[in-house]
PDB file of C-alpha atoms in Angstrom:
ATOM      1  CA  MET A 275      74.729 117.714  77.242  1.00 56.00           C
ATOM      2  CA  SER A 276      74.071 114.089  76.330  1.00 56.00           C
ATOM      3  CA  ALA A 277      71.102 112.312  77.876  1.00 54.00           C
ATOM      4  CA  GLY A 278      71.641 110.093  80.899  1.00 74.00           C
ATOM      5  CA  PRO A 279      73.547 110.436  84.176  1.00 95.00           C
ATOM      6  CA  ALA A 280      76.890 112.230  84.050  1.00 98.00           C
ATOM      7  CA  LEU A 281      80.126 110.756  85.413  1.00 98.00           C
ATOM      8  CA  LEU A 282      82.354 112.633  87.852  1.00 98.00           C
ATOM      9  CA  LEU A 283      85.891 111.213  87.754  1.00 98.00           C
ATOM     10  CA  ILE A 284      87.456 111.834  91.164  1.00 97.00           C
ATOM     11  CA  GLY A 285      91.239 112.078  91.045  1.00 96.00           C
ATOM     12  CA  HIS A 286      93.501 112.401  94.050  1.00 93.00           C
ATOM     13  CA  GLY A 287      95.782 115.091  92.627  1.00 94.00           C
ATOM     14  CA  SER A 288      99.554 115.364  92.777  1.00 94.00           C
ATOM     15  CA  ARG A 289     102.380 117.824  93.157  1.00 94.00           C
ATOM     16  CA  SER A 290     103.874 116.141  90.101  1.00 96.00           C
ATOM     17  CA  ALA A 291     102.919 117.822  86.825  1.00 97.00           C
ATOM     18  CA  ALA A 292     103.580 114.505  85.055  1.00 97.00           C
ATOM     19  CA  GLY A 293     101.178 112.701  87.383  1.00 97.00           C
ATOM     20  CA  VAL A 294      98.408 115.250  86.820  1.00 98.00           C
ATOM     21  CA  ASP A 295      99.024 115.054  83.077  1.00 98.00           C
ATOM     22  CA  GLU A 296      98.524 111.273  83.180  1.00 98.00           C
ATOM     23  CA  TYR A 297      95.160 111.825  84.880  1.00 98.00           C
ATOM     24  CA  TRP A 298      94.102 114.028  81.952  1.00 98.00           C
ATOM     25  CA  GLN A 299      95.420 111.428  79.509  1.00 98.00           C
ATOM     26  CA  PHE A 300      93.256 108.871  81.262  1.00 98.00           C
ATOM     27  CA  ALA A 301      90.234 111.193  81.052  1.00 98.00           C
ATOM     28  CA  ASP A 302      90.735 111.260  77.277  1.00 98.00           C
ATOM     29  CA  VAL A 303      90.934 107.451  77.199  1.00 98.00           C
ATOM     30  CA  LEU A 304      87.747 107.288  79.280  1.00 98.00           C
ATOM     31  CA  ARG A 305      85.892 109.602  76.909  1.00 98.00           C
ATOM     32  CA  GLY A 306      86.936 107.357  74.054  1.00 97.00           C
ATOM     33  CA  GLU A 307      85.273 104.399  75.794  1.00 97.00           C
ATOM     34  CA  ALA A 308      82.251 106.256  77.151  1.00 96.00           C
ATOM     35  CA  ASN A 309      79.993 106.439  74.077  1.00 93.00           C
ATOM     36  CA  GLY A 310      79.108 110.105  74.536  1.00 94.00           C
ATOM     37  CA  LEU A 311      78.626 110.002  78.317  1.00 96.00           C
ATOM     38  CA  GLU A 312      79.114 113.441  79.869  1.00 97.00           C
ATOM     39  CA  ILE A 313      82.263 113.343  82.012  1.00 98.00           C
ATOM     40  CA  GLY A 314      83.428 115.844  84.602  1.00 98.00           C
ATOM     41  CA  CYS A 315      86.890 115.819  86.165  1.00 98.00           C
ATOM     42  CA  GLY A 316      88.119 117.038  89.531  1.00 98.00           C
ATOM     43  CA  PHE A 317      90.698 116.454  92.239  1.00 97.00           C
ATOM     44  CA  ILE A 318      90.572 115.984  95.995  1.00 95.00           C
ATOM     45  CA  GLU A 319      93.723 118.041  96.526  1.00 93.00           C
ATOM     46  CA  LEU A 320      96.936 119.372  94.956  1.00 94.00           C
ATOM     47  CA  ALA A 321      95.468 120.047  91.498  1.00 96.00           C
ATOM     48  CA  GLU A 322      92.655 121.955  89.806  1.00 97.00           C
ATOM     49  CA  PRO A 323      89.739 121.888  89.441  1.00 98.00           C
ATOM     50  CA  ASP A 324      88.683 120.831  92.917  1.00 97.00           C
ATOM     51  CA  LEU A 325      85.652 118.581  93.322  1.00 97.00           C
ATOM     52  CA  ASP A 326      83.245 121.390  94.171  1.00 98.00           C
ATOM     53  CA  THR A 327      84.202 123.247  91.014  1.00 98.00           C
ATOM     54  CA  ALA A 328      83.904 120.088  88.924  1.00 98.00           C
ATOM     55  CA  ILE A 329      80.452 119.322  90.341  1.00 98.00           C
ATOM     56  CA  ASP A 330      79.222 122.854  89.718  1.00 98.00           C
ATOM     57  CA  ALA A 331      80.530 122.692  86.142  1.00 98.00           C
ATOM     58  CA  LEU A 332      78.619 119.454  85.445  1.00 97.00           C
ATOM     59  CA  VAL A 333      75.408 120.911  86.870  1.00 97.00           C
ATOM     60  CA  GLY A 334      76.012 124.104  84.907  1.00 96.00           C
ATOM     61  CA  ARG A 335      76.140 122.026  81.727  1.00 96.00           C
ATOM     62  CA  GLY A 336      72.742 120.569  82.570  1.00 96.00           C
ATOM     63  CA  ALA A 337      73.432 117.431  84.578  1.00 97.00           C
ATOM     64  CA  THR A 338      70.480 116.354  86.726  1.00 96.00           C
ATOM     65  CA  SER A 339      72.078 113.057  87.829  1.00 97.00           C
ATOM     66  CA  VAL A 340      75.747 112.498  88.644  1.00 98.00           C
ATOM     67  CA  GLY A 341      77.520 109.227  89.392  1.00 98.00           C
ATOM     68  CA  ALA A 342      80.944 109.833  90.946  1.00 97.00           C
ATOM     69  CA  VAL A 343      83.730 107.260  90.664  1.00 97.00           C
ATOM     70  CA  PRO A 344      86.891 107.555  92.789  1.00 96.00           C
ATOM     71  CA  LEU A 345      89.897 106.757  90.639  1.00 96.00           C
ATOM     72  CA  VAL A 346      91.486 104.865  93.526  1.00 93.00           C
ATOM     73  CA  LEU A 347      93.025 101.398  93.467  1.00 95.00           C
ATOM     74  CA  LEU A 348      92.548 100.546  97.155  1.00 91.00           C
ATOM     75  CA  GLY A 349      89.957 102.407  99.173  1.00 75.00           C
ATOM     76  CA  ALA A 350      91.153 104.315 102.233  1.00 73.00           C
ATOM     77  CA  GLY A 351      90.493 107.709 103.807  1.00 68.00           C
ATOM     78  CA  HIS A 352      90.249 109.844 100.677  1.00 66.00           C
ATOM     79  CA  MET A 353      87.761 107.485  99.068  1.00 73.00           C
ATOM     80  CA  LYS A 354      85.768 106.930 102.234  1.00 79.00           C
ATOM     81  CA  ASN A 355      85.715 110.557 103.377  1.00 84.00           C
ATOM     82  CA  ASP A 356      86.575 113.240 100.863  1.00 91.00           C
ATOM     83  CA  GLY A 357      84.554 111.938  97.923  1.00 92.00           C
ATOM     84  CA  PRO A 358      81.300 111.463  99.880  1.00 92.00           C
ATOM     85  CA  ALA A 359      81.745 114.826 101.605  1.00 94.00           C
ATOM     86  CA  ALA A 360      82.104 116.573  98.237  1.00 96.00           C
ATOM     87  CA  LEU A 361      78.923 114.922  96.977  1.00 96.00           C
ATOM     88  CA  GLU A 362      77.027 115.946 100.087  1.00 95.00           C
ATOM     89  CA  ARG A 363      78.151 119.540  99.602  1.00 97.00           C
ATOM     90  CA  GLY A 364      76.938 119.212  96.014  1.00 98.00           C
ATOM     91  CA  ARG A 365      73.532 118.008  97.198  1.00 97.00           C
ATOM     92  CA  ARG A 366      73.206 121.010  99.458  1.00 97.00           C
ATOM     93  CA  ARG A 367      74.099 123.426  96.651  1.00 97.00           C
ATOM     94  CA  HIS A 368      72.053 121.651  93.950  1.00 98.00           C
ATOM     95  CA  GLN A 369      69.005 120.173  95.634  1.00 96.00           C
ATOM     96  CA  GLY A 370      67.334 119.127  92.387  1.00 95.00           C
ATOM     97  CA  VAL A 371      70.301 116.998  91.293  1.00 97.00           C
ATOM     98  CA  ARG A 372      70.735 113.325  92.156  1.00 97.00           C
ATOM     99  CA  PHE A 373      74.241 112.305  93.303  1.00 97.00           C
ATOM    100  CA  GLU A 374      75.458 108.707  93.631  1.00 97.00           C
ATOM    101  CA  TYR A 375      78.873 107.438  94.724  1.00 95.00           C
ATOM    102  CA  GLY A 376      80.621 104.491  93.130  1.00 95.00           C
ATOM    103  CA  ARG A 377      83.143 101.988  94.389  1.00 93.00           C
ATOM    104  CA  ALA A 378      86.890 102.366  94.101  1.00 93.00           C
ATOM    105  CA  LEU A 379      88.541 100.325  91.371  1.00 95.00           C
ATOM    106  CA  GLY A 380      89.394  97.722  93.981  1.00 93.00           C
ATOM    107  CA  ILE A 381      90.601  94.168  93.420  1.00 94.00           C
ATOM    108  CA  HIS A 382      89.262  93.423  89.963  1.00 94.00           C
ATOM    109  CA  PRO A 383      90.417  91.105  87.143  1.00 94.00           C
ATOM    110  CA  LEU A 384      90.989  94.059  84.802  1.00 95.00           C
ATOM    111  CA  VAL A 385      93.329  95.742  87.291  1.00 96.00           C
ATOM    112  CA  LEU A 386      95.121  92.470  88.010  1.00 95.00           C
ATOM    113  CA  ALA A 387      95.614  91.844  84.284  1.00 95.00           C
ATOM    114  CA  LEU A 388      97.141  95.307  83.833  1.00 97.00           C
ATOM    115  CA  ALA A 389      99.443  94.808  86.827  1.00 97.00           C
ATOM    116  CA  GLU A 390     100.499  91.433  85.416  1.00 95.00           C
ATOM    117  CA  ASP A 391     101.358  93.112  82.111  1.00 97.00           C
ATOM    118  CA  ARG A 392     103.568  95.642  83.902  1.00 97.00           C
ATOM    119  CA  ILE A 393     105.316  92.862  85.834  1.00 96.00           C
ATOM    120  CA  ARG A 394     105.904  90.731  82.734  1.00 95.00           C
ATOM    121  CA  ALA A 395     107.345  93.706  80.861  1.00 95.00           C
ATOM    122  CA  ALA A 396     109.875  94.113  83.673  1.00 95.00           C
ATOM    123  CA  VAL A 397     110.879  90.463  84.127  1.00 90.00           C
ATOM    124  CA  GLY A 398     110.757  89.170  80.563  1.00 85.00           C
ATOM    125  CA  ALA A 399     111.510  85.457  80.283  1.00 80.00           C
ATOM    126  CA  ASP A 400     113.332  85.101  83.605  1.00 77.00           C
ATOM    127  CA  ASP A 401     113.059  81.829  85.501  1.00 77.00           C
ATOM    128  CA  PRO A 402     110.212  82.229  88.055  1.00 75.00           C
ATOM    129  CA  GLY A 403     112.169  80.037  90.462  1.00 80.00           C
ATOM    130  CA  GLU A 404     114.789  82.764  90.852  1.00 86.00           C
ATOM    131  CA  LEU A 405     112.472  85.725  90.410  1.00 93.00           C
ATOM    132  CA  ALA A 406     110.617  87.920  92.858  1.00 96.00           C
ATOM    133  CA  VAL A 407     108.386  90.953  92.470  1.00 97.00           C
ATOM    134  CA  VAL A 408     108.125  93.761  94.993  1.00 98.00           C
ATOM    135  CA  LEU A 409     104.673  95.272  94.469  1.00 98.00           C
ATOM    136  CA  VAL A 410     104.693  98.716  96.080  1.00 98.00           C
ATOM    137  CA  GLY A 411     101.539 100.479  97.224  1.00 97.00           C
ATOM    138  CA  ARG A 412     101.126 103.961  98.597  1.00 96.00           C
ATOM    139  CA  GLY A 413     100.550 102.840 102.184  1.00 95.00           C
ATOM    140  CA  SER A 414      97.754 104.009 104.428  1.00 91.00           C
ATOM    141  CA  SER A 415      96.701 104.504 108.016  1.00 88.00           C
ATOM    142  CA  ASP A 416      93.700 102.344 107.048  1.00 88.00           C
ATOM    143  CA  PRO A 417      94.618  98.680 107.705  1.00 90.00           C
ATOM    144  CA  ASP A 418      91.854  97.468 105.376  1.00 89.00           C
ATOM    145  CA  ALA A 419      93.515  99.163 102.394  1.00 91.00           C
ATOM    146  CA  ASN A 420      96.953  97.825 103.353  1.00 94.00           C
ATOM    147  CA  ALA A 421      95.558  94.307 103.701  1.00 94.00           C
ATOM    148  CA  ASP A 422      94.055  94.529 100.216  1.00 95.00           C
ATOM    149  CA  LEU A 423      97.517  94.999  98.703  1.00 97.00           C
ATOM    150  CA  TYR A 424      98.488  91.650 100.210  1.00 97.00           C
ATOM    151  CA  LYS A 425      95.457  90.076  98.543  1.00 95.00           C
ATOM    152  CA  VAL A 426      96.458  91.646  95.231  1.00 96.00           C
ATOM    153  CA  GLY A 427      99.954  90.231  95.666  1.00 97.00           C
ATOM    154  CA  ARG A 428      98.646  86.754  96.363  1.00 96.00           C
ATOM    155  CA  LEU A 429      96.285  86.818  93.384  1.00 94.00           C
ATOM    156  CA  LEU A 430      99.179  87.861  91.152  1.00 95.00           C
ATOM    157  CA  GLN A 431     101.474  85.189  92.586  1.00 94.00           C
ATOM    158  CA  ASP A 432      99.110  82.241  92.314  1.00 91.00           C
ATOM    159  CA  SER A 433      99.128  80.368  88.997  1.00 81.00           C
ATOM    160  CA  ARG A 434     100.577  83.210  86.868  1.00 88.00           C
ATOM    161  CA  GLY A 435     104.210  82.100  86.789  1.00 87.00           C
ATOM    162  CA  LEU A 436     105.491  85.393  88.176  1.00 91.00           C
ATOM    163  CA  GLY A 437     107.501  83.989  91.065  1.00 90.00           C
ATOM    164  CA  LEU A 438     107.234  85.400  94.578  1.00 95.00           C
ATOM    165  CA  VAL A 439     105.178  88.600  94.863  1.00 97.00           C
ATOM    166  CA  GLU A 440     106.104  90.559  97.971  1.00 98.00           C
ATOM    167  CA  PRO A 441     103.979  93.595  98.947  1.00 98.00           C
ATOM    168  CA  ALA A 442     105.608  96.787 100.231  1.00 98.00           C
ATOM    169  CA  PHE A 443     104.630 100.374 100.944  1.00 98.00           C
ATOM    170  CA  ILE A 444     106.333 103.678 100.232  1.00 98.00           C
ATOM    171  CA  SER A 445     104.755 105.495 103.191  1.00 96.00           C
ATOM    172  CA  LEU A 446     102.760 105.073 106.409  1.00 94.00           C
ATOM    173  CA  ALA A 447     103.010 101.279 106.674  1.00 96.00           C
ATOM    174  CA  PRO A 448     105.641  98.526 106.751  1.00 97.00           C
ATOM    175  CA  PRO A 449     107.318  96.771 105.075  1.00 98.00           C
ATOM    176  CA  SER A 450     109.329  99.423 103.247  1.00 98.00           C
ATOM    177  CA  VAL A 451     110.782  98.921  99.784  1.00 98.00           C
ATOM    178  CA  PRO A 452     114.262  98.036 101.156  1.00 98.00           C
ATOM    179  CA  GLU A 453     112.732  95.635 103.692  1.00 98.00           C
ATOM    180  CA  ALA A 454     110.767  93.833 100.976  1.00 98.00           C
ATOM    181  CA  LEU A 455     113.820  93.644  98.721  1.00 98.00           C
ATOM    182  CA  GLU A 456     115.850  92.156 101.559  1.00 98.00           C
ATOM    183  CA  ARG A 457     113.179  89.542 102.238  1.00 98.00           C
ATOM    184  CA  CYS A 458     113.210  88.541  98.569  1.00 97.00           C
ATOM    185  CA  ARG A 459     117.008  88.223  98.628  1.00 97.00           C
ATOM    186  CA  ARG A 460     116.919  86.042 101.730  1.00 97.00           C
ATOM    187  CA  LEU A 461     114.297  83.822 100.108  1.00 95.00           C
ATOM    188  CA  GLY A 462     116.679  83.172  97.236  1.00 94.00           C
ATOM    189  CA  ALA A 463     115.654  85.613  94.524  1.00 95.00           C
ATOM    190  CA  THR A 464     118.469  86.653  92.203  1.00 94.00           C
ATOM    191  CA  THR A 465     116.316  89.041  90.166  1.00 95.00           C
ATOM    192  CA  VAL A 466     113.696  91.344  91.676  1.00 97.00           C
ATOM    193  CA  ALA A 467     111.286  93.546  89.740  1.00 97.00           C
ATOM    194  CA  VAL A 468     110.075  96.561  91.699  1.00 98.00           C
ATOM    195  CA  VAL A 469     106.625  97.535  90.396  1.00 98.00           C
ATOM    196  CA  PRO A 470     104.655 100.538  91.728  1.00 98.00           C
ATOM    197  CA  TYR A 471     100.988  99.680  92.288  1.00 98.00           C
ATOM    198  CA  PHE A 472      99.971 103.220  91.387  1.00 98.00           C
ATOM    199  CA  MET A 473      97.617 104.528  88.739  1.00 97.00           C
ATOM    200  CA  PHE A 474      99.800 107.494  87.813  1.00 97.00           C
ATOM    201  CA  THR A 475     103.373 108.634  88.238  1.00 97.00           C
ATOM    202  CA  GLY A 476     104.401 111.207  90.825  1.00 97.00           C
ATOM    203  CA  ILE A 477     106.708 111.987  93.689  1.00 96.00           C
ATOM    204  CA  LEU A 478     106.069 108.685  95.468  1.00 97.00           C
ATOM    205  CA  VAL A 479     106.693 106.632  92.329  1.00 98.00           C
ATOM    206  CA  ASP A 480     110.013 108.430  91.885  1.00 97.00           C
ATOM    207  CA  ARG A 481     110.818 107.691  95.527  1.00 98.00           C
ATOM    208  CA  ILE A 482     110.135 103.983  94.980  1.00 98.00           C
ATOM    209  CA  HIS A 483     112.667 103.840  92.161  1.00 98.00           C
ATOM    210  CA  ASP A 484     115.230 105.841  94.147  1.00 98.00           C
ATOM    211  CA  GLN A 485     114.952 103.511  97.148  1.00 98.00           C
ATOM    212  CA  ALA A 486     115.224 100.440  94.923  1.00 98.00           C
ATOM    213  CA  ASP A 487     118.347 101.835  93.266  1.00 98.00           C
ATOM    214  CA  ALA A 488     119.944 102.629  96.630  1.00 98.00           C
ATOM    215  CA  TRP A 489     119.311  99.084  97.881  1.00 98.00           C
ATOM    216  CA  ALA A 490     120.603  97.587  94.626  1.00 98.00           C
ATOM    217  CA  ALA A 491     123.845  99.529  94.936  1.00 98.00           C
ATOM    218  CA  ASP A 492     124.505  97.780  98.256  1.00 98.00           C
ATOM    219  CA  HIS A 493     123.505  94.328  96.956  1.00 98.00           C
ATOM    220  CA  PRO A 494     125.263  93.684  93.635  1.00 97.00           C
ATOM    221  CA  ASP A 495     124.413  89.979  93.868  1.00 97.00           C
ATOM    222  CA  VAL A 496     120.738  90.785  93.083  1.00 97.00           C
ATOM    223  CA  VAL A 497     119.527  92.264  89.799  1.00 96.00           C
ATOM    224  CA  VAL A 498     116.879  94.905  90.499  1.00 97.00           C
ATOM    225  CA  ARG A 499     114.620  95.924  87.644  1.00 97.00           C
ATOM    226  CA  HIS A 500     112.137  98.761  87.487  1.00 97.00           C
ATOM    227  CA  GLY A 501     108.563  98.046  86.450  1.00 98.00           C
ATOM    228  CA  ALA A 502     106.118 100.681  85.281  1.00 98.00           C
ATOM    229  CA  HIS A 503     103.107 101.928  87.226  1.00 98.00           C
ATOM    230  CA  LEU A 504      99.704 101.089  85.759  1.00 98.00           C
ATOM    231  CA  GLY A 505      99.106 104.309  83.835  1.00 98.00           C
ATOM    232  CA  PRO A 506      96.244 105.327  81.519  1.00 97.00           C
ATOM    233  CA  ASP A 507      94.738 102.190  79.999  1.00 98.00           C
ATOM    234  CA  PRO A 508      91.414 101.355  78.287  1.00 98.00           C
ATOM    235  CA  ARG A 509      90.850  98.439  80.675  1.00 98.00           C
ATOM    236  CA  ILE A 510      90.737 100.823  83.631  1.00 98.00           C
ATOM    237  CA  ALA A 511      88.411 103.077  81.649  1.00 98.00           C
ATOM    238  CA  ARG A 512      86.020 100.166  81.162  1.00 98.00           C
ATOM    239  CA  LEU A 513      86.145  99.432  84.883  1.00 97.00           C
ATOM    240  CA  VAL A 514      85.365 103.081  85.718  1.00 98.00           C
ATOM    241  CA  LEU A 515      82.301 102.863  83.458  1.00 98.00           C
ATOM    242  CA  GLU A 516      81.269  99.655  85.232  1.00 97.00           C
ATOM    243  CA  ARG A 517      81.603 101.368  88.619  1.00 96.00           C
ATOM    244  CA  HIS A 518      79.576 104.328  87.323  1.00 98.00           C
ATOM    245  CA  GLN A 519      76.782 102.032  86.155  1.00 97.00           C
ATOM    246  CA  GLU A 520      76.728 100.277  89.544  1.00 96.00           C
ATOM    247  CA  ALA A 521      76.400 103.624  91.310  1.00 96.00           C
ATOM    248  CA  ILE A 522      73.581 104.868  89.095  1.00 96.00           C
ATOM    249  CA  GLU A 523      71.699 101.602  89.546  1.00 94.00           C
ATOM    250  CA  GLY A 524      72.162 101.678  93.335  1.00 91.00           C
ATOM    251  CA  GLU A 525      74.362  98.571  93.320  1.00 86.00           C
ATOM    252  CA  ALA A 526      77.614 100.045  94.676  1.00 77.00           C
ATOM    253  CA  ARG A 527      77.586  97.985  97.841  1.00 74.00           C
ATOM    254  CA  MET A 528      80.863  97.443  99.651  1.00 67.00           C
ATOM    255  CA  ASN A 529      82.255  94.811 101.954  1.00 64.00           C
ATOM    256  CA  CYS A 530      82.596  96.691 105.257  1.00 67.00           C
ATOM    257  CA  ASP A 531      83.487  93.687 107.417  1.00 58.00           C
ATOM    258  CA  CYS A 532      86.984  95.032 108.179  1.00 64.00           C
ATOM    259  CA  CYS A 533      86.411  98.779 107.908  1.00 71.00           C
ATOM    260  CA  VAL A 534      87.811 100.661 110.913  1.00 68.00           C
ATOM    261  CA  TYR A 535      84.970 103.200 110.688  1.00 69.00           C
ATOM    262  CA  ARG A 536      82.374 100.462 111.222  1.00 71.00           C
ATOM    263  CA  ILE A 537      84.110  97.616 113.074  1.00 72.00           C
ATOM    264  CA  ALA A 538      86.290  97.837 116.204  1.00 73.00           C
ATOM    265  CA  ILE A 539      89.598  96.629 114.768  1.00 68.00           C
ATOM    266  CA  PRO A 540      92.322  96.288 117.462  1.00 73.00           C
ATOM    267  CA  GLY A 541      94.313  99.495 117.631  1.00 75.00           C
ATOM    268  CA  TYR A 542      91.706 101.515 115.718  1.00 68.00           C
ATOM    269  CA  GLU A 543      88.740 101.378 118.065  1.00 80.00           C
ATOM    270  CA  GLU A 544      88.490 105.177 118.316  1.00 80.00           C
ATOM    271  CA  GLN A 545      87.683 105.407 114.588  1.00 75.00           C
ATOM    272  CA  VAL A 546      84.302 103.665 114.868  1.00 83.00           C
ATOM    273  CA  GLY A 547      81.395 106.006 114.251  1.00 76.00           C
ATOM    274  CA  GLN A 548      83.447 109.037 113.268  1.00 78.00           C
ATOM    275  CA  PRO A 549      81.474 111.559 111.182  1.00 69.00           C
ATOM    276  CA  THR A 550      82.592 112.728 107.768  1.00 62.00           C
ATOM    277  CA  PRO A 551      83.581 116.423 107.778  1.00 71.00           C
ATOM    278  CA  LEU A 552      81.826 118.358 105.030  1.00 73.00           C
ATOM    279  CA  HIS A 553      84.452 121.060 104.555  1.00 73.00           C
ATOM    280  CA  ALA A 554      86.490 121.123 101.369  1.00 74.00           C
ATOM    281  CA  HIS A 555      89.741 119.188 101.544  1.00 55.00           C
ATOM    282  CA  ALA A 556      91.890 122.250 100.934  1.00 48.00           C
ATOM    283  CA  HIS A 557      90.682 123.816 104.195  1.00 37.00           C
ATOM    284  CA  ALA A 558      91.522 120.886 106.468  1.00 35.00           C
ATOM    285  CA  HIS A 559      92.315 117.202 106.342  1.00 35.00           C
ATOM    286  CA  GLY A 560      89.960 115.243 108.559  1.00 35.00           C
ATOM    287  CA  HIS A 561      89.478 111.513 108.335  1.00 35.00           C
ATOM    288  CA  GLY A 562      86.211 110.929 110.086  1.00 36.00           C
ATOM    289  CA  HIS A 563      83.849 108.636 108.261  1.00 38.00           C
ATOM    290  CA  ASP A 564      80.304 107.489 107.968  1.00 38.00           C
ATOM    291  CA  HIS A 565      78.744 104.851 105.778  1.00 39.00           C
ATOM    292  CA  SER A 566      75.975 106.878 104.180  1.00 38.00           C
ATOM    293  CA  HIS A 567      77.861 106.924 100.882  1.00 39.00           C
ATOM    294  CA  ASN A 568      75.230 105.309  98.711  1.00 39.00           C
ATOM    295  CA  GLY A 569      74.561 108.661  97.121  1.00 39.00           C
ATOM    296  CA  GLY A 570      71.132 109.706  98.273  1.00 37.00           C
ATOM    297  CA  VAL A 571      71.358 109.410 102.061  1.00 35.00           C
ATOM    298  CA  PRO A 572      72.488 112.562 103.941  1.00 36.00           C
ATOM    299  CA  VAL A 573      75.788 112.365 105.769  1.00 38.00           C
ATOM    300  CA  HIS A 574      75.391 111.633 109.448  1.00 32.00           C
ATOM    301  CA  GLU A 575      77.420 110.213 112.300  1.00 30.00           C
ATOM    302  CA  HIS A 576      77.902 106.525 111.742  1.00 32.00           C
ATOM    303  CA  THR A 577      75.866 104.312 114.017  1.00 27.00           C
ATOM    304  CA  GLY A 578      76.609 100.914 112.506  1.00 29.00           C
ATOM    305  CA  GLY A 579      73.526 100.775 110.330  1.00 29.00           C
ATOM    306  CA  GLY A 580      73.176  99.134 106.958  1.00 29.00           C
ATOM    307  CA  GLU A 581      74.111 101.860 104.483  1.00 29.00           C
ATOM    308  CA  HIS A 582      76.826 100.978 102.022  1.00 30.00           C
ATOM    309  CA  HIS A 583      79.717 103.059 100.833  1.00 32.00           C
ATOM    310  CA  GLY A 584      82.188 103.269  97.995  1.00 33.00           C
TER     311      GLY A 584
END
């Protein structure tokens, strides 16, 4: 094993073989950018190896320090719960190994630049005055993650000549893809590019395209174009390495001002102070949370203290 802290790349997993394959393609891209850094790969659910197996494999190859990075665009329950719980289980199994947890990819210029590329490939040289983009996220029960998609949309709309950028979600949160398309039509768009804000393809990405096609069939006055999801890209690999370095250096501090597990957001008050379950994700699917996710602090019930999370 190479010297220095290892990197654990935390994927979500998918029922789509194509989506899982893109994760492994990205892992190859990451290794190409990583200058010999030891990299382990695992999934929260729906694919193998699971995170416990991936952690044990890294330690078995000699890792004494592991920085985990969730390959997540917008942090919600899986990032806030399942990743930290897996690391805590790793600490309990491997007490001589240091584990640190990095931030999600988040709202970062490298991600925005890649999303802009996908949008431009879909819209070409169309007049921005008649153009709109429906940027479709996964959707979450975490309002903080949903709100971040709106910020991404605004940052892509401002000063980039892309026309209106309208956020939408494919599950768990409004507006839906058809609702966002209808809003764009009513605001005067004659061409709409539907772009999945997803790292990898999968069942939900296919559903986005199907819903866009169904709406387009009922609205022949609007041209609906399909944009690509983000996909494996060296820019995201460089951002993962940046997040890993932050974690190892103890700098992976997050903005928790609107996190439902720390702050009493209207409608989510019962989430404050929920503990993170330490069982493996395959056994149950809890979404309690604490903020002891800086790597070295044991998981405990959240009491509103100052620990940071990723």
